[in-house]
XYZ file of C-alpha atoms in Angstrom:
142
model
C 0.231 -0.191 0.021
C 1.298 2.921 -1.130
C 2.631 5.555 1.859
C -0.226 8.915 0.625
C -3.004 5.836 1.080
C -1.552 4.803 4.113
C -1.567 8.646 5.632
C -4.803 9.404 4.310
C -6.682 6.337 6.116
C -4.333 7.243 9.526
C -6.220 10.472 9.208
C -9.648 9.326 8.510
C -9.103 6.824 11.339
C -8.039 9.676 13.847
C -10.964 11.912 12.710
C -13.143 9.141 12.922
C -12.037 8.203 16.624
C -12.274 12.101 17.477
C -15.619 12.827 15.872
C -16.503 8.930 18.258
C -15.708 10.591 21.347
C -17.337 13.324 20.304
C -20.227 11.896 20.281
C -20.257 9.716 23.506
C -19.985 13.571 25.620
C -22.292 14.898 23.450
C -25.115 14.844 26.411
C -22.817 17.228 28.768
C -24.028 17.461 32.626
C -23.791 21.269 33.128
C -25.501 20.641 36.825
C -25.709 17.824 39.484
C -27.087 18.441 42.769
C -29.077 17.571 45.669
C -31.931 19.426 47.454
C -33.867 18.913 50.414
C -37.377 20.434 50.433
C -40.036 20.046 53.437
C -41.628 19.696 55.532
C -44.703 21.132 53.470
C -48.515 20.463 52.880
C -49.713 18.816 49.843
C -52.612 17.641 47.959
C -54.788 14.912 50.205
C -53.688 11.348 49.602
C -55.715 10.606 46.612
C -56.282 6.751 48.109
C -57.953 7.738 51.337
C -58.935 11.427 51.217
C -59.832 11.241 54.976
C -56.257 11.224 55.569
C -56.489 14.676 54.955
C -52.914 16.368 53.707
C -49.767 14.817 54.082
C -47.346 16.911 55.238
C -44.289 16.009 53.106
C -40.000 16.487 53.276
C -37.975 14.647 50.566
C -34.441 14.984 49.353
C -33.529 15.258 45.456
C -30.814 14.441 43.119
C -31.491 16.909 40.510
C -29.147 16.128 37.114
C -29.265 18.850 34.085
C -28.013 17.652 30.427
C -27.838 19.718 27.390
C -28.110 16.627 24.560
C -25.730 17.544 21.172
C -29.063 18.524 19.626
C -29.457 21.524 22.063
C -32.604 19.313 23.825
C -32.290 20.373 27.823
C -32.964 17.219 30.003
C -33.553 17.461 33.778
C -34.041 14.192 35.723
C -34.755 14.441 39.395
C -35.161 11.184 42.014
C -36.825 12.123 45.376
C -37.027 10.051 48.416
C -38.520 10.941 51.464
C -41.475 10.647 54.120
C -44.905 12.135 54.512
C -47.050 12.222 57.448
C -51.214 12.585 57.175
C -53.256 14.385 59.575
C -54.606 10.890 61.355
C -50.611 9.773 61.764
C -50.094 7.164 58.906
C -47.156 7.266 57.597
C -45.634 7.331 54.041
C -42.484 6.497 51.794
C -42.279 8.445 49.466
C -39.970 7.275 45.668
C -40.806 9.828 42.493
C -38.928 10.288 39.611
C -39.519 13.068 37.020
C -38.082 13.555 34.095
C -38.111 16.567 31.552
C -37.446 17.078 27.737
C -36.769 20.942 26.250
C -35.822 20.324 22.735
C -35.642 22.886 20.913
C -38.942 24.736 18.599
C -42.184 24.966 19.923
C -44.495 22.095 21.851
C -40.787 20.894 22.901
C -41.811 19.785 26.058
C -42.121 16.268 27.598
C -42.984 15.765 30.995
C -43.142 12.824 32.943
C -43.653 12.120 36.389
C -43.915 8.444 38.746
C -44.704 9.268 41.941
C -44.833 5.867 44.555
C -46.675 6.375 47.962
C -46.265 3.664 50.279
C -48.096 3.145 53.376
C -46.249 1.862 56.518
C -50.012 1.267 58.157
C -53.630 -0.244 57.316
C -53.845 2.260 54.231
C -53.603 1.836 50.368
C -50.298 2.923 48.408
C -50.233 4.779 45.652
C -49.074 4.370 42.233
C -49.402 7.870 40.173
C -47.906 8.569 36.970
C -48.365 11.535 34.998
C -47.230 12.400 30.978
C -48.057 16.060 30.056
C -47.091 17.118 26.330
C -48.957 19.161 25.262
C -52.257 17.795 26.911
C -51.779 16.119 30.389
C -52.545 12.394 30.635
C -52.495 11.442 34.712
C -53.447 7.799 36.326
C -53.748 7.305 39.614
C -53.480 3.548 41.311
C -54.498 2.355 44.574
C -52.950 -0.747 45.928
C -53.453 -2.644 49.114
């Protein structure tokens, strides 16, 4: 193989390797923080309205990334506790993801909440998807 062809192939291979590395780091993390929220009062327990408003305390882990196409992605994992007015304790696990793509109508949000009762009350599984219109569902499981 002529020396010039080898040099061109080596240059192409180097360019591909550099491009591959650029693609691998295209979702740069711009923020990575932990935040403690609460105590604060929230809406009634959807699975047991007689429980009254819940007092909630959570710790959130928030990560924000920017993808190569300009989309900003926020992902939050939260873990905490809640207490109803009747004294029932709950463990809360929440996942929140939001992608904000460039252009009109580019925001999509997904929220998944597990509220686990430490007593006889039902557990609540709350799922929401928001992309123009809100779709929400709540399941109460014993």
